[in-house]
mmCIF file of C-alpha atoms in Angstrom:
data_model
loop_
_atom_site.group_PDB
_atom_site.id
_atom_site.type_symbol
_atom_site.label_atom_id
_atom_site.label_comp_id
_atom_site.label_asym_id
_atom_site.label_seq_id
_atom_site.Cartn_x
_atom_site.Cartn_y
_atom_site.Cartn_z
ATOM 1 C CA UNK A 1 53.139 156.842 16.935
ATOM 2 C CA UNK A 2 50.691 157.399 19.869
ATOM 3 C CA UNK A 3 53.724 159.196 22.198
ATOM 4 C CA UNK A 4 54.118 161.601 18.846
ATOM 5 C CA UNK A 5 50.590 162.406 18.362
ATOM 6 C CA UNK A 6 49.959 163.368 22.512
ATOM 7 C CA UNK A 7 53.248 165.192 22.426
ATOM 8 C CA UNK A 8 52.373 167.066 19.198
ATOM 9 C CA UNK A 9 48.673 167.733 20.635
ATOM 10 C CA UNK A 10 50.110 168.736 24.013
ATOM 11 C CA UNK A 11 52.500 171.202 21.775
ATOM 12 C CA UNK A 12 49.704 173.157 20.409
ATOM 13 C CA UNK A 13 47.908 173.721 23.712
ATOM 14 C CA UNK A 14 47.519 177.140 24.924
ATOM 15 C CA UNK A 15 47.341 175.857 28.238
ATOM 16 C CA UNK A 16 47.499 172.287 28.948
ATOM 17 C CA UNK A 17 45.066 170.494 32.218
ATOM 18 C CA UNK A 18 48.270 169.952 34.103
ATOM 19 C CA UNK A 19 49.015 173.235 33.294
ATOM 20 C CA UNK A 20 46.087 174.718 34.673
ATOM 21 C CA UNK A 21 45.830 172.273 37.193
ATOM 22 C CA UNK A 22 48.832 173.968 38.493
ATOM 23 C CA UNK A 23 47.773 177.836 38.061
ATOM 24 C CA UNK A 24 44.639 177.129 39.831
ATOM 25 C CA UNK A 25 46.398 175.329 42.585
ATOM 26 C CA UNK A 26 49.163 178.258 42.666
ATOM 27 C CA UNK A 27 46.156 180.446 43.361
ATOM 28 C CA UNK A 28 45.085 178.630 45.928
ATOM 29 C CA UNK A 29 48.567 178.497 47.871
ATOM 30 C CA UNK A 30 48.477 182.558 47.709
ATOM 31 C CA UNK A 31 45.118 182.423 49.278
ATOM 32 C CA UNK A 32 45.923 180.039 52.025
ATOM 33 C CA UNK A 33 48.705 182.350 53.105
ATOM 34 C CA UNK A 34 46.355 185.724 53.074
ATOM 35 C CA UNK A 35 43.581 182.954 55.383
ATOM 36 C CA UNK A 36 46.703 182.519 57.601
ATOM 37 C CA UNK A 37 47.975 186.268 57.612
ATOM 38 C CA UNK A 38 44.463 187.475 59.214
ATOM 39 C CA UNK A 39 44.516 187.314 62.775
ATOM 40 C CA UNK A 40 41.795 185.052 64.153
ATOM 41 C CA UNK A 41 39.113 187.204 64.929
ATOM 42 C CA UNK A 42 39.821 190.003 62.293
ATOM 43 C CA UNK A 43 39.070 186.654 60.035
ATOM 44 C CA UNK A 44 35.469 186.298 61.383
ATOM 45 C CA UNK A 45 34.462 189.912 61.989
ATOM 46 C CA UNK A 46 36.712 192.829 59.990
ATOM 47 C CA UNK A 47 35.018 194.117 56.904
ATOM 48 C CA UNK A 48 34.922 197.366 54.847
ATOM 49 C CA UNK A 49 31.474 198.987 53.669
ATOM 50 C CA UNK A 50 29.061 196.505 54.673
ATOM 51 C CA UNK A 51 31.104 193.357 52.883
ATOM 52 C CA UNK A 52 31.751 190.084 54.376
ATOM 53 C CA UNK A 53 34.149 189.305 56.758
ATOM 54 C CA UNK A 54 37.462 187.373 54.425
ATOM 55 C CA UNK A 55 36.587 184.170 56.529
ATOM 56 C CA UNK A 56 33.156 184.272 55.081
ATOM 57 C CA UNK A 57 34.373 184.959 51.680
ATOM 58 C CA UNK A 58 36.828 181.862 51.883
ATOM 59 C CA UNK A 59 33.504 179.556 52.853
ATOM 60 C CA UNK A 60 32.321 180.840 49.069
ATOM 61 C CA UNK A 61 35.720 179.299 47.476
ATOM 62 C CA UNK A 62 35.402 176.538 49.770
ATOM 63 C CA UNK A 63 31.501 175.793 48.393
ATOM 64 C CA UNK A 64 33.172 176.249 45.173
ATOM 65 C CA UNK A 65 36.417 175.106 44.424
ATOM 66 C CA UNK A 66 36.205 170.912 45.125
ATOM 67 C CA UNK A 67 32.791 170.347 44.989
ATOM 68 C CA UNK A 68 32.465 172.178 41.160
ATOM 69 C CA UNK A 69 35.189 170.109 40.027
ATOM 70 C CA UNK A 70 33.921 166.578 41.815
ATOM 71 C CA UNK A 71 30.645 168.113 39.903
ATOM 72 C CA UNK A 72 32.620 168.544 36.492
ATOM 73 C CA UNK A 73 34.844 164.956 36.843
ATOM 74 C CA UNK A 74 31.335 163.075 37.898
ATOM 75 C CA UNK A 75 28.889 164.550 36.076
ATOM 76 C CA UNK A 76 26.682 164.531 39.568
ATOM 77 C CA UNK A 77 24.814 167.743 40.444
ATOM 78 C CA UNK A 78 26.276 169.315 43.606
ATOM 79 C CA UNK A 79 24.118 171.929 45.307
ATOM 80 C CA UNK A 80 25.978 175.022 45.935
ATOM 81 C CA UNK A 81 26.663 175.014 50.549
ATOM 82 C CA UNK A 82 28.564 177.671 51.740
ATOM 83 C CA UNK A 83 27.058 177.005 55.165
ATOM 84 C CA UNK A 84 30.391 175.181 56.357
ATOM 85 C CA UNK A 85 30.983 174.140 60.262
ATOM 86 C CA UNK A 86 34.112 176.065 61.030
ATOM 87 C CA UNK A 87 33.366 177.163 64.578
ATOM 88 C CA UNK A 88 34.968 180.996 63.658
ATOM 89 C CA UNK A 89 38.531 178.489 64.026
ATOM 90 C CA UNK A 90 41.263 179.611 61.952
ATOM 91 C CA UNK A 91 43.123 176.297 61.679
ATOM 92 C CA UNK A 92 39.880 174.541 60.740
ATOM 93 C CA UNK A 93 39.687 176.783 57.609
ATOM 94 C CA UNK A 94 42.943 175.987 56.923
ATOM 95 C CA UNK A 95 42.128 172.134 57.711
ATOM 96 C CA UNK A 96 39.144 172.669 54.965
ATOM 97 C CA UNK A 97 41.756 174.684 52.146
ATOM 98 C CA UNK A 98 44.038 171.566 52.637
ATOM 99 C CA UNK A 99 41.682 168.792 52.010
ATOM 100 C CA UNK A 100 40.164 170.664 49.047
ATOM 101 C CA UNK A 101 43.277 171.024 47.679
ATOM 102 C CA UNK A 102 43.705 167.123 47.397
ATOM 103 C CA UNK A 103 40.242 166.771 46.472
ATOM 104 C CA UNK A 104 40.829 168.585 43.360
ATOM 105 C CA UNK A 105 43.649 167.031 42.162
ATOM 106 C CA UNK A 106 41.759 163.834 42.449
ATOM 107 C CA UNK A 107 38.939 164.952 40.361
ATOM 108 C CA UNK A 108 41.004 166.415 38.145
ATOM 109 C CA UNK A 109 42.815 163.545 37.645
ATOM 110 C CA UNK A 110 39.684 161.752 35.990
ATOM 111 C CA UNK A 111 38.677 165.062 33.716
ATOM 112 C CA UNK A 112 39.945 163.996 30.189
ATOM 113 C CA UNK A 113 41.836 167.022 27.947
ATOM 114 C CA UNK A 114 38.541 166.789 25.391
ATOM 115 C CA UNK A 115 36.210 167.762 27.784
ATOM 116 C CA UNK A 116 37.190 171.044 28.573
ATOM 117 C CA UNK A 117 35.573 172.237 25.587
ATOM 118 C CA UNK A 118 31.809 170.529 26.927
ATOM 119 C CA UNK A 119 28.688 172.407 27.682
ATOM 120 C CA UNK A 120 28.197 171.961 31.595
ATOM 121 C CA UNK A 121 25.831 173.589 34.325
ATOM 122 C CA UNK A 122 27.603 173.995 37.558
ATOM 123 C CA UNK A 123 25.734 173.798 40.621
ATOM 124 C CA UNK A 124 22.817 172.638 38.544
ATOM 125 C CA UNK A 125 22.685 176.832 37.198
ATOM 126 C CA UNK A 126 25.176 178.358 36.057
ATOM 127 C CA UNK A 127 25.856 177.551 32.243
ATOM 128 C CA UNK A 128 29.070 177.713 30.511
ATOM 129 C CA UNK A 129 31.782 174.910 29.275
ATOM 130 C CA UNK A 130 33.903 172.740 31.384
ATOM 131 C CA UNK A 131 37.094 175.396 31.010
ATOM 132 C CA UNK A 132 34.642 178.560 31.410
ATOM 133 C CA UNK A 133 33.238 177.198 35.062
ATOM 134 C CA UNK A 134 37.101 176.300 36.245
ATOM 135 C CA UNK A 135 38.495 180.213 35.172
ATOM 136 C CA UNK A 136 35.652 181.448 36.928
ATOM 137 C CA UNK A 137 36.461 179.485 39.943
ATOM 138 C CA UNK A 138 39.902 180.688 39.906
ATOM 139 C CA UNK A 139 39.004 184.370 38.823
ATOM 140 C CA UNK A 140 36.759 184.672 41.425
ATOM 141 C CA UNK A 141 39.028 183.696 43.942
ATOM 142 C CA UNK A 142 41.461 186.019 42.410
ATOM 143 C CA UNK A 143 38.597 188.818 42.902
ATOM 144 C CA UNK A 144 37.602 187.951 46.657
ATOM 145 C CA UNK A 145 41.094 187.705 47.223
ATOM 146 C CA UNK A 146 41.815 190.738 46.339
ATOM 147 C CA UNK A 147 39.428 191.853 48.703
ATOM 148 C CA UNK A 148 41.354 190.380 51.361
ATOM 149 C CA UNK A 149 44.028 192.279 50.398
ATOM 150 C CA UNK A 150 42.448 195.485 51.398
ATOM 151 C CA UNK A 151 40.927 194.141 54.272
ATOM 152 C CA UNK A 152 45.019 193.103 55.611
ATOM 153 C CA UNK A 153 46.529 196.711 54.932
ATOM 154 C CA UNK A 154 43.636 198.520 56.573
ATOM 155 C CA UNK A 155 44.524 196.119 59.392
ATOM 156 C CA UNK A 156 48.035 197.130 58.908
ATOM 157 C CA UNK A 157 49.320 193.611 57.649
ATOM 158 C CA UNK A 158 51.516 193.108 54.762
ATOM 159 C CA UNK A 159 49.835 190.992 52.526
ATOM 160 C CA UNK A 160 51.886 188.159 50.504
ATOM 161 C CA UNK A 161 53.791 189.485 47.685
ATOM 162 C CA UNK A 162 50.813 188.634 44.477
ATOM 163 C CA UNK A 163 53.211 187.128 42.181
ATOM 164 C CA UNK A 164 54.504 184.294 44.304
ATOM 165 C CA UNK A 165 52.498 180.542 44.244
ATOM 166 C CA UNK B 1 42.108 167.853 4.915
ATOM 167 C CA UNK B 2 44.034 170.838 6.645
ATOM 168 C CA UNK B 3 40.264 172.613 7.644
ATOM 169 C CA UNK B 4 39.732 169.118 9.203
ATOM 170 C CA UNK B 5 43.298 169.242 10.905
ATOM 171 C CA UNK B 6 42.490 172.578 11.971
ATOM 172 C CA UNK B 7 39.221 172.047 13.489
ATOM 173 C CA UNK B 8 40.604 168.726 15.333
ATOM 174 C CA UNK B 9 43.490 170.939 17.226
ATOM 175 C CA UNK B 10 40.841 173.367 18.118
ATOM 176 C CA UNK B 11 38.231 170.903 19.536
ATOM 177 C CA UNK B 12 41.251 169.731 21.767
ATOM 178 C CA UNK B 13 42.439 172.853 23.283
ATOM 179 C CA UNK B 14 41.410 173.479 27.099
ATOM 180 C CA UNK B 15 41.518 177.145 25.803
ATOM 181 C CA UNK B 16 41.858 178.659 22.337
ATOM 182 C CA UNK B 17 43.303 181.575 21.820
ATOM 183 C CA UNK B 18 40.001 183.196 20.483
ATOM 184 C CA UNK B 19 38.499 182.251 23.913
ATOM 185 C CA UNK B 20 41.516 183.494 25.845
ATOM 186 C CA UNK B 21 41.105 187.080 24.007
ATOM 187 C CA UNK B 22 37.162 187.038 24.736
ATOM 188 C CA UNK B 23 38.155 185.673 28.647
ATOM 189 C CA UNK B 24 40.730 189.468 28.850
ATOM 190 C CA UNK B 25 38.706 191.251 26.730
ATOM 191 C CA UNK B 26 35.293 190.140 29.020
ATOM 192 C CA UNK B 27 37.314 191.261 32.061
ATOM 193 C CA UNK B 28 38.422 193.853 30.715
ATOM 194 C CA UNK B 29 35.151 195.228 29.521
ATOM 195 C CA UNK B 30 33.896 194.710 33.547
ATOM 196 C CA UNK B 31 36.961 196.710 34.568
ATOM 197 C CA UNK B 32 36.109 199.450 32.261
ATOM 198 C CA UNK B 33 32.417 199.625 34.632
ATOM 199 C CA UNK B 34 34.448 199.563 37.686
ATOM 200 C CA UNK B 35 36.398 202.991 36.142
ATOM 201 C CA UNK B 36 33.294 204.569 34.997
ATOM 202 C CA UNK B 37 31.627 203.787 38.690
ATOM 203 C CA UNK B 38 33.975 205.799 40.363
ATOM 204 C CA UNK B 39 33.084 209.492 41.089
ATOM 205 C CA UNK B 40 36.234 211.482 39.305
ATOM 206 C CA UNK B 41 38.052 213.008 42.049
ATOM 207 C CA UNK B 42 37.523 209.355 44.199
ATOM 208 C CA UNK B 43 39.305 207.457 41.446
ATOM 209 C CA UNK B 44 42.861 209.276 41.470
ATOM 210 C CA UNK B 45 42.220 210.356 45.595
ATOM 211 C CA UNK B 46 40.443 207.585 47.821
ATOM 212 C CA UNK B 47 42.420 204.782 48.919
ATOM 213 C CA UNK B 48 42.114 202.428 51.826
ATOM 214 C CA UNK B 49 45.604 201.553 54.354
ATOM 215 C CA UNK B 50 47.273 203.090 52.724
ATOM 216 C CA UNK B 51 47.569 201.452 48.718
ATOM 217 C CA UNK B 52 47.372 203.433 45.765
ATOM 218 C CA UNK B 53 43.826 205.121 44.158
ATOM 219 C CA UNK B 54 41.941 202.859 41.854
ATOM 220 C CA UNK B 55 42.886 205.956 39.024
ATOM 221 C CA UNK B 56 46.978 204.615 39.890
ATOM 222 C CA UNK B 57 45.892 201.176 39.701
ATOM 223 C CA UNK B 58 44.697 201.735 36.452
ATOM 224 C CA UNK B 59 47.672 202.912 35.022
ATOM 225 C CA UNK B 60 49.362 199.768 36.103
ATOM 226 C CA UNK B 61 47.042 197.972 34.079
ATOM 227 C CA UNK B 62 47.261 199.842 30.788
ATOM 228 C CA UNK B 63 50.566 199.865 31.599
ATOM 229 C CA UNK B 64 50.802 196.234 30.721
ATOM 230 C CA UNK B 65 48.020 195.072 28.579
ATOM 231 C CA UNK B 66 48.492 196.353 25.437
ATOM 232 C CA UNK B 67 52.320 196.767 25.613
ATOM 233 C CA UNK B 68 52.695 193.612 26.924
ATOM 234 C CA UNK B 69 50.714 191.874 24.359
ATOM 235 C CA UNK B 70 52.967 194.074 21.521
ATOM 236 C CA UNK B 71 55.954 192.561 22.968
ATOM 237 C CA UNK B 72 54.459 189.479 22.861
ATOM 238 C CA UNK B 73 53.357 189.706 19.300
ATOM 239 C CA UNK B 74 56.451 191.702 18.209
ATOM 240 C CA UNK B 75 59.240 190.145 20.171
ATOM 241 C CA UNK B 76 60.757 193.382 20.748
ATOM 242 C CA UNK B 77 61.312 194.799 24.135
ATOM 243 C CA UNK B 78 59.259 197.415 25.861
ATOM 244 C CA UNK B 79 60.080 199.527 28.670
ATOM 245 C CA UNK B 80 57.100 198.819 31.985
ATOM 246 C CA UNK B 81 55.738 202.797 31.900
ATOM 247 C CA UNK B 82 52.611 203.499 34.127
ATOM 248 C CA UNK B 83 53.852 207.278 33.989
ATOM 249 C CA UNK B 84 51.074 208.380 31.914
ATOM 250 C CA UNK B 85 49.678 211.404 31.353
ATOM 251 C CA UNK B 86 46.150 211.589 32.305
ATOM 252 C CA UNK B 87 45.466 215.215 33.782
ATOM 253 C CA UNK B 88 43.608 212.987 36.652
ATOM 254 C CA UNK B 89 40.632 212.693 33.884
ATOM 255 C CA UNK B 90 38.648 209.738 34.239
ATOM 256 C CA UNK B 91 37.310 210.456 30.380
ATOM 257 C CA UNK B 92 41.042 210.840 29.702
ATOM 258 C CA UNK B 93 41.704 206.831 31.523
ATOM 259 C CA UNK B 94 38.567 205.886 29.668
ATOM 260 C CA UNK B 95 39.984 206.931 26.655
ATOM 261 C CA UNK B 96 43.100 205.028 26.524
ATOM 262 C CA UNK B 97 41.245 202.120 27.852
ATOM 263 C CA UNK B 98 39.341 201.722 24.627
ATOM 264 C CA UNK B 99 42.542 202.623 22.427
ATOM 265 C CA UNK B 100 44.578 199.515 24.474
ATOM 266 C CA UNK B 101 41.229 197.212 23.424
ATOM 267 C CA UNK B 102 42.059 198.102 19.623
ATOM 268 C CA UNK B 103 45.280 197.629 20.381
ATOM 269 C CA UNK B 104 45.320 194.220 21.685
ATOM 270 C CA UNK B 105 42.732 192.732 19.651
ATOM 271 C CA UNK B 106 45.572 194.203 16.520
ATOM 272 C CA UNK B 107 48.227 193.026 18.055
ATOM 273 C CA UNK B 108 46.621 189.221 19.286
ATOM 274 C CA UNK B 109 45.372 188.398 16.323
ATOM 275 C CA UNK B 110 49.621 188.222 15.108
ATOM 276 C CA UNK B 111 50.015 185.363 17.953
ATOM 277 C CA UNK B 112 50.216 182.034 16.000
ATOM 278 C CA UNK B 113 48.319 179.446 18.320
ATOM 279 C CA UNK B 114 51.718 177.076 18.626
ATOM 280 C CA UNK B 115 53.718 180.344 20.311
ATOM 281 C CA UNK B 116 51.334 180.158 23.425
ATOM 282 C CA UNK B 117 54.056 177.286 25.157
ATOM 283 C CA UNK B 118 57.336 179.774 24.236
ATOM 284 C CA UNK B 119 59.717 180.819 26.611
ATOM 285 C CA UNK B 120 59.699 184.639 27.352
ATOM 286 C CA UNK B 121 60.570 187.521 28.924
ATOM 287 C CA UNK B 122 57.996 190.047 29.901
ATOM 288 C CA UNK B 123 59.491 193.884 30.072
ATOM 289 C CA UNK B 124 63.068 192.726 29.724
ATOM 290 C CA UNK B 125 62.841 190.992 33.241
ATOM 291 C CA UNK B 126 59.819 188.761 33.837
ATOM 292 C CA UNK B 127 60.412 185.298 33.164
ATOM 293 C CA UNK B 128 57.248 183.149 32.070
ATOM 294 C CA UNK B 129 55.914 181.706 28.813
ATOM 295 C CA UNK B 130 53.288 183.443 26.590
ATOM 296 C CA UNK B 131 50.601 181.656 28.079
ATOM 297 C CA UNK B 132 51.711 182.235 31.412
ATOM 298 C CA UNK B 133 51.985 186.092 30.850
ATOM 299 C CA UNK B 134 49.195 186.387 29.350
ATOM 300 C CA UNK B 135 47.268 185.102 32.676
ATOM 301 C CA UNK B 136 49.192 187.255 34.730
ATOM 302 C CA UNK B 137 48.336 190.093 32.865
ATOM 303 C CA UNK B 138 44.370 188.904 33.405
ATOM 304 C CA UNK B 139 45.284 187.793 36.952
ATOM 305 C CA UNK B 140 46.531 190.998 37.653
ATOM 306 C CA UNK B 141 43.447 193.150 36.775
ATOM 307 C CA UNK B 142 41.213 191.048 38.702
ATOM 308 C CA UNK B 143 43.251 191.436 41.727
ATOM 309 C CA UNK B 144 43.241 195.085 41.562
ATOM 310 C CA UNK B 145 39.585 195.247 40.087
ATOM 311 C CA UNK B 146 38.679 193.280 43.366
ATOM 312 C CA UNK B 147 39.933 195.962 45.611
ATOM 313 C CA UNK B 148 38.265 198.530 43.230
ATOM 314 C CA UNK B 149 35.366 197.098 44.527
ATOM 315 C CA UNK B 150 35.924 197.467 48.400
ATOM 316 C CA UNK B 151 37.334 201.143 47.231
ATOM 317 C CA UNK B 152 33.632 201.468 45.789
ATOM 318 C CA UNK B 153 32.099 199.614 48.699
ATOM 319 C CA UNK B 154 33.127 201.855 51.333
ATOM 320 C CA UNK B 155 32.317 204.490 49.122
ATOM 321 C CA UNK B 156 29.049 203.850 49.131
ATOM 322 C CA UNK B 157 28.758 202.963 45.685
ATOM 323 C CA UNK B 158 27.305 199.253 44.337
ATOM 324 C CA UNK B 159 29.876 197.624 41.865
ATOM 325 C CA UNK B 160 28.945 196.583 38.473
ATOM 326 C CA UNK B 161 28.142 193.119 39.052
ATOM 327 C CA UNK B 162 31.441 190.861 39.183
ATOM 328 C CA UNK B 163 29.866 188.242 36.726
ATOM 329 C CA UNK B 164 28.906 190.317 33.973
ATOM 330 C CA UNK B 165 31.600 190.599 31.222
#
């Protein structure tokens, strides 16, 4: 009877947490591969009418991304630290993407279906619900991303193709 | 017993699909801002390495939203078009901007929560499920929106603020 009554709940999800679990993580995949299609220093210093460099905008998702959902799973305040060691080192971005990625699926792991519907403050400020905070992480890597995007074909790079995760 | 029934499903979705419509609807509202920013002749003329004018990118986007949506709701086939006649007006983009809003509220509101998981093909030839489309359709705008904003940027001109919806 249990099995029927998941499988009929899981039905009549829009989206399901392993679901998005899976968009947000296809997200991140694109993103990695625009990090790794900036040369190295174009990373640290290129930017377009006074905006931040792509490497600094990727410290933002970084500040972001694992420690708002350790935040959400725990129920700990995080303060908000986009002041990240990376040394201006490509491959220690990377390094950081990588360990954030298993990070979240951790977390996520321990974030029950019924809570994505709970009243939350993220970095002990920004108020919304458990699924609001986790589509604004995503859309907002989606936005800055999208900035990179620019950034690569004024550089003359072919950014990855948008629809493959 | 069924308004209790009701009420239960809806307390367990990650997402419902009232929420989903105010999430597009939100973003949409933003991108609308991001049109209206743009001096007229710098929305269908300025571009950056070479990608299309924000005014192009538009059409892309109306382009999918509210046909999309009708094909989802309607289950009959529509042709992509982005050839649209807009006499490089930005009232004219404006304009159908507001008519697509109608138009997918109409047209969402036919969606029974339980299609959300079907199988579907987007424009005769994208494979996905409602849900799925439905976030690439959202997905989509922000990525475009975000370059908007570097278009804007190295304009000169300060975005609507990426937040507000």
């Amino acid at each position: 009877m249990e099995t029927t009554a998941n499988s009929s709940t899981k039905t009549q999800q829009v989206i399901n947490p392993s679901q998005l679990l899976d968009h947000w993580q296809g997200h991140r995949s694109l993103t990695r591969r625009v990090i790794e299609a900036f040369p190295e220093d174009k990373l640290f210093e290129f930017s377009i009418g006074g905006m931040r460099p792509f490497g600094e905008m990727t410290l933002e998702l970084l500040a972001i991304a694992a420690p708002g959902i350790k935040e959400i799973a725990t129920g700990k305040t995080v303060e908000f630290n986009e002041k990240i060691d990376h040394g201006k080192s490509k491959a220690k971005i990377l390094e950081l993407w990588d360990e954030a990625t298993g990070e979240i699926n951790t977390h996520w792991a321990t974030v029950k279906p019924e809570r994505f519907q709970d009243k939350i403050k993220t970095f002990g400020q920004y108020e919304g619900t458990v699924q609001s905070s986790v589509f604004y992480f995503i859309d907002n890597e989606i936005h800055h991303r999208g900035q990179g995007y620019v950034y690569l074909r004024a550089l003359g790079i072919e950014p990855p193709a948008f629809w493959e995760r």
